[in-house]
XYZ file of C-alpha atoms in Angstrom:
754
model
C -0.076 -0.032 0.033
C 1.312 3.483 -1.072
C 0.114 6.583 0.468
C 1.622 9.353 -1.595
C 1.953 12.721 0.049
C 1.358 11.514 3.388
C 3.093 10.005 6.431
C 1.629 7.581 9.090
C 0.205 9.656 11.957
C 0.340 8.273 15.491
C -3.337 7.406 15.831
C -3.199 5.268 12.622
C -0.121 3.469 13.643
C -1.795 0.355 14.784
C -3.914 0.111 11.809
C -1.180 0.816 9.420
C 0.888 -1.736 11.013
C -1.894 -4.273 10.800
C -2.047 -3.652 6.972
C 1.629 -4.072 6.856
C 1.277 -7.450 8.671
C -1.310 -8.557 6.067
C 1.140 -7.693 3.338
C 3.917 -9.430 5.000
C 1.605 -12.644 5.270
C 0.706 -12.409 1.587
C 4.252 -12.015 0.825
C 5.074 -15.462 2.160
C 2.345 -16.939 0.165
C 4.057 -15.998 -3.079
C 2.034 -12.858 -3.694
C 4.801 -10.369 -2.745
C 5.510 -9.064 -6.127
C 3.669 -6.017 -7.526
C 3.106 -5.753 -11.147
C 4.812 -2.569 -12.669
C 2.079 -0.130 -13.731
C 2.350 1.437 -17.144
C 0.365 4.064 -19.146
C 1.167 2.994 -22.777
C -1.283 0.478 -24.302
C -3.663 0.453 -21.186
C -7.100 1.310 -22.119
C -8.810 3.507 -19.459
C -5.697 5.410 -18.320
C -6.454 9.173 -17.988
C -10.236 8.529 -17.587
C -11.959 10.565 -14.816
C -15.081 9.640 -12.727
C -16.964 11.996 -10.470
C -18.224 10.489 -7.307
C -20.639 12.064 -4.924
C -19.184 10.490 -1.902
C -15.740 8.814 -1.100
C -17.614 5.763 -0.016
C -18.965 5.384 -3.457
C -15.447 4.191 -4.600
C -14.557 0.650 -4.482
C -11.249 -0.942 -5.855
C -11.014 -4.753 -6.268
C -8.282 -6.967 -7.381
C -5.631 -4.300 -7.657
C -2.669 -3.250 -5.350
C -3.921 0.545 -5.193
C -1.576 3.595 -4.903
C -3.535 6.704 -4.425
C -2.204 10.406 -4.926
C -4.587 12.634 -2.909
C -5.246 16.258 -2.317
C -7.169 17.874 0.673
C -10.814 17.773 0.060
C -13.178 20.102 1.982
C -16.439 18.502 3.159
C -19.202 18.688 0.762
C -17.004 18.673 -2.383
C -17.521 16.271 -5.179
C -14.089 14.858 -6.050
C -12.677 13.404 -9.317
C -11.204 9.906 -9.434
C -8.692 9.636 -12.140
C -6.821 6.491 -13.298
C -3.160 7.435 -13.922
C -1.556 4.045 -14.678
C -2.250 0.242 -14.250
C -0.491 -2.917 -14.878
C -3.624 -4.494 -16.490
C -6.479 -2.977 -18.215
C -9.115 -1.736 -15.631
C -12.731 -2.257 -15.796
C -14.990 0.457 -14.413
C -18.638 -0.106 -13.584
C -21.183 2.207 -12.064
C -24.255 0.863 -10.418
C -27.605 2.510 -9.936
C -26.506 3.963 -6.501
C -23.494 5.677 -7.905
C -20.991 3.185 -6.607
C -17.832 3.254 -8.950
C -15.962 -0.150 -8.834
C -12.523 -0.593 -10.603
C -11.213 -4.074 -11.092
C -8.962 -5.926 -13.579
C -10.985 -6.570 -16.897
C -12.494 -10.021 -16.999
C -11.301 -10.859 -13.524
C -14.643 -12.346 -12.307
C -13.853 -11.229 -8.928
C -15.803 -12.380 -5.841
C -16.432 -10.026 -3.068
C -17.309 -11.958 0.200
C -19.212 -10.182 3.003
C -17.178 -9.536 6.214
C -18.247 -11.694 9.039
C -16.510 -10.190 12.029
C -16.591 -6.715 13.763
C -14.151 -4.243 12.429
C -10.758 -3.334 14.090
C -10.950 0.274 14.855
C -8.483 2.943 15.822
C -9.670 6.539 16.894
C -8.940 9.123 14.318
C -10.665 12.114 15.937
C -13.215 12.574 18.743
C -16.048 11.822 16.453
C -14.804 9.421 13.914
C -13.046 6.085 13.767
C -10.900 4.217 11.304
C -12.038 0.534 10.762
C -10.899 -2.553 9.167
C -13.119 -5.675 8.751
C -11.083 -9.075 9.235
C -11.612 -12.612 9.292
C -11.313 -14.689 12.591
C -8.768 -17.237 11.251
C -5.365 -17.067 12.823
C -2.786 -16.736 10.154
C -0.176 -18.345 12.420
C -2.182 -21.473 12.747
C -3.231 -21.800 8.983
C -1.719 -23.384 6.225
C -0.244 -21.465 3.367
C -3.292 -22.171 1.229
C -5.877 -21.278 3.976
C -3.774 -18.175 4.859
C -3.968 -16.971 1.275
C -7.753 -17.518 1.169
C -8.191 -15.725 4.441
C -6.172 -12.813 3.537
C -7.779 -12.552 0.143
C -10.969 -11.844 1.993
C -9.748 -9.435 4.601
C -10.729 -6.042 3.026
C -14.245 -6.279 1.661
C -15.701 -2.821 2.493
C -14.597 0.707 1.581
C -11.763 1.765 3.852
C -11.290 5.518 4.463
C -8.368 6.947 6.118
C -9.438 10.429 7.134
C -9.587 12.986 9.950
C -12.223 15.397 10.386
C -12.097 18.378 12.530
C -14.806 20.544 14.166
C -13.466 23.284 12.079
C -14.802 21.632 9.082
C -12.017 20.793 6.743
C -11.856 17.168 5.645
C -8.100 15.960 5.226
C -8.144 12.947 2.786
C -5.088 10.770 3.298
C -6.146 7.942 1.167
C -9.208 6.049 0.222
C -8.561 2.230 -0.362
C -11.286 -0.312 -0.935
C -9.981 -3.847 -1.226
C -6.469 -2.764 -2.143
C -5.079 -6.187 -1.412
C -5.971 -9.000 -3.956
C -9.119 -11.034 -3.670
C -9.965 -14.421 -4.761
C -9.970 -14.567 -8.472
C -11.749 -16.886 -10.886
C -10.293 -18.510 -13.953
C -7.905 -16.910 -16.136
C -5.850 -15.192 -13.528
C -3.118 -17.643 -13.203
C -0.728 -14.657 -13.620
C -1.490 -13.621 -10.059
C 0.814 -16.202 -8.836
C 3.635 -14.173 -10.318
C 2.710 -10.590 -9.387
C -0.308 -8.612 -8.068
C -1.909 -6.229 -10.435
C -1.275 -2.567 -9.595
C -3.330 0.528 -10.052
C -2.472 4.237 -9.703
C -5.190 6.811 -9.032
C -5.471 10.398 -8.212
C -8.288 11.991 -6.323
C -8.893 15.743 -6.694
C -11.287 18.509 -7.279
C -12.471 19.646 -10.770
C -10.735 22.915 -11.438
C -14.131 24.722 -11.922
C -15.500 23.292 -8.950
C -17.429 25.422 -6.222
C -15.894 24.374 -3.101
C -17.834 24.091 0.073
C -16.207 24.855 3.465
C -17.489 25.853 6.776
C -17.752 29.332 5.628
C -20.234 28.290 2.925
C -19.481 27.947 -0.845
C -16.449 29.628 -2.068
C -15.178 29.724 -5.627
C -11.890 28.380 -4.873
C -9.916 26.506 -2.030
C -6.330 26.710 -1.550
C -5.014 24.141 0.962
C -1.731 24.488 2.791
C 0.447 21.681 1.668
C 4.142 21.035 1.034
C 3.551 22.195 -2.752
C 1.599 25.418 -1.822
C 3.656 26.980 1.010
C 6.939 28.674 1.142
C 9.080 28.960 4.226
C 10.321 32.440 5.076
C 10.718 34.425 1.731
C 8.904 36.015 -1.147
C 9.967 34.046 -4.321
C 10.495 36.502 -7.246
C 10.270 33.365 -9.656
C 7.135 32.037 -7.998
C 4.349 30.616 -10.197
C 0.785 30.775 -9.191
C -0.875 28.077 -7.141
C -4.346 29.083 -8.234
C -5.884 31.923 -10.579
C -9.090 33.588 -9.522
C -11.328 36.340 -11.239
C -12.024 39.626 -9.776
C -14.912 39.228 -7.328
C -14.502 35.672 -6.739
C -14.013 34.212 -3.159
C -11.292 31.817 -2.029
C -10.654 29.797 1.213
C -7.042 29.819 2.205
C -5.306 27.567 4.838
C -2.521 28.949 6.765
C -0.098 27.015 8.906
C 1.633 28.784 11.752
C 5.277 28.474 11.849
C 5.256 28.147 15.699
C 3.453 24.720 15.465
C 6.710 22.991 16.354
C 6.590 24.392 19.886
C 4.174 21.745 20.738
C 4.012 18.821 18.522
C 1.192 16.803 20.284
C -1.173 19.781 20.249
C -0.509 21.558 16.903
C 1.098 19.123 14.512
C 0.265 15.450 15.413
C -2.629 13.927 13.456
C -2.875 16.729 10.969
C -1.175 15.185 7.821
C -0.513 18.521 6.145
C 1.330 19.952 9.037
C 3.229 16.725 9.762
C 4.491 16.916 5.973
C 5.517 20.502 6.316
C 7.342 20.166 9.517
C 8.957 16.770 9.130
C 12.677 16.776 9.334
C 14.585 13.481 8.872
C 17.959 12.860 10.508
C 20.869 13.794 8.369
C 18.599 16.116 6.070
C 19.783 19.768 5.658
C 17.238 22.574 6.163
C 17.537 23.045 2.327
C 16.387 19.572 1.335
C 13.608 18.868 3.897
C 10.047 18.661 2.599
C 9.522 22.340 2.719
C 12.975 23.903 2.333
C 14.050 26.479 4.851
C 16.713 28.503 2.956
C 19.575 30.488 4.516
C 18.765 34.109 5.173
C 15.087 33.671 4.963
C 12.488 34.521 7.456
C 10.267 32.408 9.673
C 6.729 32.338 8.205
C 4.965 29.757 6.388
C 3.249 31.667 3.654
C 0.447 30.144 1.365
C 0.147 31.083 -2.292
C 0.754 32.854 -4.464
C -2.751 33.526 -5.828
C -3.000 35.038 -9.236
C -5.806 37.867 -9.996
C -6.593 37.382 -13.500
C -6.097 40.594 -15.555
C -4.204 42.405 -12.649
C -1.581 44.849 -13.982
C 0.964 47.248 -12.687
C -0.812 50.341 -11.563
C -3.901 48.546 -10.628
C -5.268 48.126 -7.046
C -6.437 44.789 -5.532
C -8.999 45.036 -2.751
C -9.080 42.012 -0.412
C -11.941 41.510 1.880
C -11.460 39.261 4.831
C -14.878 37.715 5.179
C -14.023 34.955 7.629
C -11.143 33.767 9.819
C -11.123 30.708 12.085
C -8.597 28.780 13.941
C -7.570 25.483 12.600
C -8.821 22.642 14.776
C -6.564 19.625 15.475
C -8.117 16.694 13.901
C -7.121 14.322 16.626
C -8.405 16.354 19.532
C -10.832 18.739 17.837
C -9.221 21.604 20.039
C -7.453 24.741 18.975
C -3.993 25.681 20.403
C -1.462 28.497 19.771
C 1.939 29.578 20.918
C 3.788 32.793 22.082
C 7.408 32.881 22.051
C 9.267 35.771 24.129
C 11.979 35.798 21.186
C 15.235 37.548 21.036
C 13.631 39.875 18.547
C 11.302 41.266 21.041
C 11.541 44.699 22.447
C 12.482 43.483 25.944
C 15.740 42.472 24.571
C 16.592 45.992 23.749
C 15.855 47.101 27.393
C 18.476 44.651 28.221
C 17.996 43.455 31.662
C 15.231 41.756 33.568
C 13.800 43.178 36.792
C 16.210 41.179 38.864
C 19.151 42.808 36.939
C 20.100 39.624 34.976
C 20.612 40.106 31.386
C 18.390 38.816 28.516
C 20.577 36.460 26.437
C 20.096 34.446 23.457
C 20.697 30.993 24.857
C 18.360 28.220 25.936
C 16.681 28.883 29.069
C 15.821 32.587 28.530
C 13.027 32.601 26.000
C 9.824 31.668 27.418
C 7.184 29.936 25.589
C 3.430 29.979 26.403
C 1.039 27.468 24.947
C -2.585 28.671 24.842
C -5.885 26.956 24.208
C -8.838 28.731 22.591
C -11.762 28.384 24.869
C -15.236 28.268 23.203
C -18.856 27.957 24.290
C -21.264 25.236 23.556
C -22.271 27.055 20.429
C -18.686 26.897 19.052
C -17.943 30.718 19.486
C -14.382 31.525 20.567
C -14.332 33.180 24.088
C -10.786 33.811 24.849
C -7.305 32.368 24.780
C -6.296 30.437 28.095
C -2.534 29.880 28.914
C -2.171 26.006 29.253
C 1.352 25.888 30.445
C 4.775 27.686 29.955
C 8.305 26.466 29.542
C 11.782 28.031 28.723
C 12.963 27.324 25.315
C 15.844 24.706 25.611
C 19.269 24.110 24.026
C 18.815 21.365 21.561
C 20.656 19.414 18.688
C 18.744 19.713 15.473
C 18.336 16.743 13.013
C 21.059 18.190 10.814
C 23.389 18.054 13.963
C 23.513 21.915 14.348
C 22.974 23.332 17.878
C 19.994 25.454 18.583
C 20.501 27.788 21.599
C 17.594 30.201 20.920
C 14.184 30.384 19.054
C 15.538 31.196 15.704
C 14.393 28.162 13.749
C 10.691 27.137 13.879
C 11.476 23.971 11.703
C 12.995 22.333 14.828
C 10.344 20.244 16.892
C 10.639 20.855 20.657
C 10.721 17.288 22.005
C 8.345 17.409 24.965
C 8.276 13.948 26.717
C 4.588 14.231 27.609
C 1.512 16.059 26.369
C 1.528 18.780 29.139
C -1.844 20.289 30.389
C -3.331 22.736 32.685
C -1.604 23.199 36.050
C 0.937 20.656 35.042
C -1.842 17.950 34.633
C -0.872 15.828 31.586
C -3.393 15.578 28.769
C -2.270 12.054 28.227
C -0.738 9.562 30.732
C 1.723 7.869 28.158
C 4.721 9.595 26.797
C 4.402 11.097 23.343
C 5.563 8.901 20.572
C 7.512 10.741 17.914
C 7.290 9.128 14.485
C 10.218 9.444 11.955
C 10.821 13.015 10.905
C 10.097 14.291 14.612
C 12.251 12.040 16.752
C 15.695 13.253 15.932
C 15.929 16.543 17.947
C 17.668 16.198 21.279
C 17.524 18.383 24.305
C 21.115 19.001 25.486
C 20.264 20.771 28.835
C 20.788 18.934 32.096
C 17.394 18.077 33.499
C 15.708 18.550 30.176
C 13.081 21.247 29.422
C 12.417 23.616 32.201
C 8.645 24.115 32.784
C 7.312 27.360 34.676
C 4.052 26.058 35.258
C 2.275 25.346 37.640
C 4.952 26.809 39.666
C 6.182 29.550 39.720
C 3.759 30.674 37.044
C 0.166 30.720 38.050
C -1.252 31.409 34.558
C -4.415 32.901 36.172
C -5.285 35.280 33.424
C -6.884 35.085 29.845
C -6.380 36.897 26.569
C -9.142 38.564 24.437
C -8.992 37.053 20.945
C -8.328 39.275 18.055
C -8.146 36.836 15.091
C -6.137 38.368 12.101
C -3.681 37.952 9.284
C -0.271 39.019 10.250
C 0.901 38.544 6.707
C -1.142 39.505 3.747
C 0.584 40.821 0.667
C 1.191 41.256 -3.049
C 4.338 40.040 -4.436
C 6.903 43.071 -4.642
C 8.492 43.863 -7.991
C 11.864 44.433 -6.375
C 12.213 41.351 -4.105
C 15.310 40.272 -6.404
C 17.036 43.134 -4.748
C 17.214 41.130 -1.435
C 18.977 38.154 -3.136
C 22.406 37.546 -1.926
C 24.579 34.452 -0.896
C 22.906 34.404 2.555
C 19.390 34.570 1.114
C 19.071 32.603 -2.253
C 15.480 32.430 -2.214
C 14.130 35.939 -2.358
C 13.295 38.751 0.181
C 12.619 37.706 3.771
C 9.149 37.341 4.846
C 9.817 39.252 8.185
C 10.086 43.142 7.060
C 6.877 44.638 5.749
C 6.734 47.557 3.373
C 4.648 49.186 0.867
C 3.559 45.769 -0.703
C 2.145 44.791 2.786
C 3.418 41.565 4.055
C 4.284 40.935 7.784
C 2.426 44.221 8.827
C 1.337 42.568 12.067
C -1.734 44.893 12.731
C -4.510 43.081 14.882
C -7.200 45.291 13.015
C -6.500 43.115 9.700
C -9.160 40.560 10.741
C -12.803 39.669 9.722
C -14.647 42.545 8.483
C -11.632 44.396 7.183
C -10.775 45.271 3.759
C -7.036 45.758 2.558
C -6.000 47.513 -0.559
C -2.860 47.002 -2.239
C -1.062 48.550 -5.307
C -0.354 45.828 -7.812
C 3.477 45.635 -8.545
C 3.759 42.468 -10.786
C 1.333 40.946 -13.284
C -1.320 38.961 -11.628
C -0.680 40.613 -8.204
C 0.391 37.231 -6.722
C -1.296 37.465 -3.335
C 0.513 35.712 -0.457
C -1.309 34.838 2.979
C 0.473 33.829 6.257
C 1.436 34.322 9.924
C -2.097 34.031 11.255
C -2.546 35.337 14.956
C -5.462 34.634 17.406
C -4.442 37.644 19.580
C -1.831 40.421 19.686
C -1.633 43.893 21.366
C -0.148 46.865 19.491
C 3.544 46.613 19.163
C 3.677 42.788 19.342
C 6.032 43.607 22.069
C 7.798 40.132 22.674
C 8.393 39.318 19.129
C 5.379 37.045 18.441
C 1.795 37.216 18.963
C -0.603 34.127 19.801
C 0.479 32.291 16.876
C -1.922 29.714 15.440
C -2.890 28.009 12.190
C -6.078 29.366 10.713
C -8.264 29.202 7.483
C -9.649 32.307 6.032
C -12.263 33.288 3.510
C -11.256 36.181 1.081
C -13.018 38.036 -1.662
C -10.727 39.680 -4.031
C -11.785 42.479 -6.294
C -9.608 44.156 -9.085
C -9.718 47.937 -9.518
C -8.240 48.757 -12.816
C -5.838 51.821 -13.069
C -8.002 53.907 -15.240
C -11.120 53.687 -12.824
C -9.651 53.637 -9.239
C -11.962 54.678 -6.338
C -10.822 58.050 -5.060
C -9.619 56.578 -1.713
C -6.898 54.571 -3.446
C -5.954 56.837 -6.308
C -2.746 57.898 -4.570
C -2.022 55.332 -1.989
C 1.721 54.421 -1.731
C 1.004 52.298 1.167
C -1.175 49.273 2.341
C -4.679 50.706 3.445
C -7.043 49.000 5.883
C -10.828 50.050 5.870
C -13.206 48.794 8.462
C -16.803 49.610 9.003
C -15.890 52.466 11.287
C -12.392 53.479 10.221
C -9.497 53.818 7.919
C -5.939 52.815 8.956
C -2.828 54.196 7.335
C 0.286 52.022 7.737
C 3.823 53.595 7.782
C 7.095 52.015 8.157
C 10.487 53.202 8.770
C 11.456 52.406 5.292
C 8.445 52.573 3.013
C 10.325 50.729 0.208
C 13.311 49.239 1.900
C 14.075 46.877 -0.915
C 15.090 49.921 -3.002
C 16.132 52.400 -0.351
C 18.929 50.316 1.256
C 22.064 49.368 -0.642
C 21.824 45.870 1.122
C 18.176 45.329 1.900
C 19.056 42.734 4.493
C 20.416 45.585 6.522
C 16.844 46.491 7.390
C 16.921 44.610 10.683
C 19.342 47.241 12.019
C 18.465 50.215 10.066
C 14.707 49.923 10.229
C 14.421 49.489 14.103
C 13.365 53.071 14.687
C 10.069 54.660 15.564
C 11.185 58.140 14.450
C 11.423 57.130 10.884
C 8.108 55.158 11.040
C 6.136 58.039 12.603
C 7.529 60.433 10.098
C 6.446 58.064 7.221
C 3.041 57.507 8.684
C 2.602 61.303 9.341
C 3.379 62.132 5.749
C 1.147 59.421 4.279
C -1.705 60.309 6.502
C -1.467 64.019 5.861
C -1.233 63.482 1.979
C -3.985 60.846 1.987
C -6.549 63.037 3.783
C -5.623 65.954 1.673
C -6.102 64.013 -1.548
C -9.331 61.997 -0.543
C -11.110 64.586 1.312
C -9.918 67.837 -0.421
C -8.514 69.413 2.768
C -5.988 72.189 2.828
C -2.833 71.293 4.705
C -3.532 73.514 7.818
C -6.956 71.892 8.522
C -5.401 68.502 7.953
C -3.127 69.028 10.631
C -5.732 70.424 13.028
C -7.819 67.302 12.185
C -4.913 64.936 12.872
C -3.996 66.238 16.122
C -7.505 66.447 17.538
C -9.136 63.229 15.935
C -6.430 60.789 14.544
C -4.927 58.057 16.872
C -1.323 57.273 15.822
C -0.188 53.877 17.325
C 2.742 51.565 17.312
C 1.917 48.638 15.083
C 4.845 46.529 15.800
C 8.686 46.999 17.036
C 9.801 43.488 16.038
C 9.805 43.048 12.227
C 13.020 44.731 11.435
C 11.276 47.477 9.556
C 9.175 48.973 12.546
C 5.754 50.234 11.933
C 3.315 53.075 13.146
C -0.267 53.313 12.146
C -2.953 56.059 11.967
C -6.557 55.185 12.897
C -8.915 57.664 11.205
C -12.600 57.572 12.267
C -14.964 57.712 9.344
C -17.299 59.449 11.662
C -15.392 62.733 11.266
C -16.465 62.972 7.574
C -20.032 61.808 8.076
C -22.888 64.126 7.482
C -25.547 64.676 10.260
C -25.464 65.314 13.910
C -25.000 61.823 15.198
C -22.817 62.085 18.343
C -19.560 60.206 18.670
C -19.423 57.301 21.096
C -17.770 58.540 24.211
C -15.457 56.142 25.935
C -16.705 54.888 29.240
C -15.492 56.114 32.612
C -14.716 53.041 34.768
C -16.743 52.448 37.984
C -13.682 51.671 39.946
C -10.517 53.268 40.609
C -10.617 57.079 39.777
C -14.117 56.742 38.895
C -14.960 55.830 42.537
C -13.869 59.327 43.745
C -15.861 61.028 41.151
C -18.837 59.114 42.221
C -18.427 60.166 45.815
C -18.468 63.762 44.618
C -21.783 63.354 43.073
C -25.005 64.928 44.321
C -27.043 62.973 46.755
C -30.281 61.585 45.622
C -32.482 63.977 47.580
C -30.662 66.928 46.204
C -31.241 65.648 42.732
C -34.812 65.156 43.442
C -35.312 68.612 45.145
C -33.479 70.364 42.053
C -35.604 68.675 39.603
C -38.870 69.486 41.395
C -37.929 73.087 41.569
C -37.506 73.108 37.922
C -40.954 71.366 37.212
C -39.506 68.101 36.214
C -41.944 65.187 37.348
C -39.472 62.323 36.246
C -37.481 60.463 38.760
C -33.588 61.268 38.854
C -32.969 57.656 37.614
C -35.380 57.973 34.629
C -34.108 61.648 33.755
C -30.558 60.453 34.048
C -31.285 57.639 31.446
C -33.143 59.959 29.157
C -30.526 62.370 29.357
C -27.853 59.783 28.470
C -29.643 58.645 25.504
C -30.048 62.168 24.085
C -26.449 63.032 24.851
C -24.812 59.898 23.259
C -25.614 56.674 21.532
C -25.096 53.318 23.431
C -21.419 53.234 24.189
C -20.108 50.227 22.410
C -17.298 49.805 25.037
C -19.567 50.008 27.972
C -20.401 46.415 28.598
C -21.739 46.691 32.137
C -24.912 48.517 33.436
C -22.977 50.097 36.068
C -20.614 51.968 33.732
C -23.625 53.212 31.693
C -25.274 54.321 35.038
C -22.268 56.164 36.157
C -22.032 58.068 32.887
C -25.614 59.064 33.015
C -25.487 60.315 36.396
C -22.229 62.342 35.477
C -24.313 63.951 32.749
C -27.206 64.642 35.252
C -24.932 66.046 37.800
C -23.376 68.483 35.248
C -26.756 69.874 34.407
C -28.169 69.932 38.094
C -24.986 71.637 39.390
C -25.504 74.335 36.876
C -29.052 74.655 37.855
C -28.024 74.771 41.584
C -25.664 77.602 40.710
C -28.411 79.431 39.232
C -30.678 79.028 42.176
C -27.889 80.268 44.490
C -27.421 83.270 42.312
C -31.115 84.143 42.439
C -31.135 83.957 46.178
C -28.026 86.121 46.526
C -29.843 88.715 44.311
C -32.832 88.703 46.604
C -30.768 89.347 49.633
C -29.173 92.372 47.890
């Protein structure tokens, strides 16, 4: 049995071992030789058959080898015969069952008589094999052959289904081992007929995902991701038309921080991260080239008809974490990396220095907590450990978290408060069992002691990297970076902007720099604060649904006519992004110097100021003086990130300032604790409020009047989630008005006395 493009996963080991045992027994019976497949002279090669359900495929009498792709649920796959050693006969019955068997074989398919042997694949599915009761070790050669011929009689599906909805097809085999044949197949004694199939989607298929129907689906596989660079010679993985939607899978480069939670049982991620002993980084499944960045980037996606001077609009319609298919749970990682700003400070609170050796960088593993409806609530830290000193599979020493291809070899699947998620040690398969921790005592865990982890993180799912391919990426190429520009520094083309606002509901605009635009997606985050202080966010794998619209150069919307930067638009604001070097690939003689030259907020603030000023003047027809007045009173400048070599500053511009009408702006809420408590103490007493209202002929109670006044002064405050906060703000409005009335009353009494 050959599973092309896949590796055995831990939950399937028992079953795959069982299949291997069957093949071994067959080998001893004289059926070990597999006939060499061919394409020439074989009728039926190249034929394609559509099946509505994978269980509708049955292969009998052939040793089957299947090349697969990842199929989202609800899709209608195509089965293609690639090669065969004998002419295949294909029949389709009234129920749509497609059966493939050697021509004229007269195969008999006996019914299974025993309960299946099962292995858990995910929390809601099992992998099963039907088997006979005969014990091969006690059977004669003839009876063993007869028994094994009848072993697999029903369709066998090796799959993993996640709560997130993507179906990951490993292989589909039905009766892939030989069955009992009738007359005319004496040649079976010499070799077993072989068949090569390919299961894929039709190119024009409308793909169904958990997000609903999309026009295209781009899975993250060893063939569709690049590790750490923008390749100037990249060819499109897929081509889409303007206005079409596409679902894109993104794999986090930090999955290696916890194999059991973020890699194991997910075949695509296993293939991407697998690193066999003796392999170099350059010749592993997904090459990690010298001088490249760290991100796994999916794409590129070609936009049909896109030319230099056009603008592409990318709407982020959906964004959801990738569930692990074994556990059905979502996890992420944060690394306090050497690239973090705290390393620039230099010393810890106790005075010791931050150093780039194992034991300094802390890793926190998070789980995304959801309610019964499947809605994500927050990120909860599971456990924390110090990044260890390690020997990588190529024999190199890793003393700090600079290479995400190296799997951290935890002995156990660590859980909350140090409680293990599994009692048995983790079993690492080939490709993950060659990393060695060299620290005495192994990995140092910080939880449950001294870290309490008694806190949680608000989720802000977003795309850390979204880009069009730059037209000058070849400038980055040097002996240290043979692949292309590093994925780490952002610039005018977008890239690793790391703005948490680039999430669901947001729309990004980019200037097209190369034909086809060549969109790239990566570095998905579940949460991040402005600045991404420690070097990383809450890194996790995600799947996103995008809609791409092409705006031609001759008919650009006014807001993007003069836009030398990636622009974000949400329902309430525009966000202008500035960088220390807006075009570092051209501005620097050696673009790889950006990691030292671009580490400045002064240049980033200057760039963002100029872009914001010019954009406001061009789009809203303001003169420069009123633009500066608007910027200083209504625009929020913030630190986007201080970790990506080319530091960033963004400007948040509320759309409200340009809207017509008298709708008031939503005031931020005054907290009911802390300083707010002192203000509450200075408020008028209830009887004073009632007395003043009666003096002015108001028949409403103070509470009702305050509520009425609040609704007239401002809309419901979106950031006020508690009734106490709203009540406090309403009472502040009421007190302001009554204090003024009180002063008037006092003034009238003074006049009477005079």
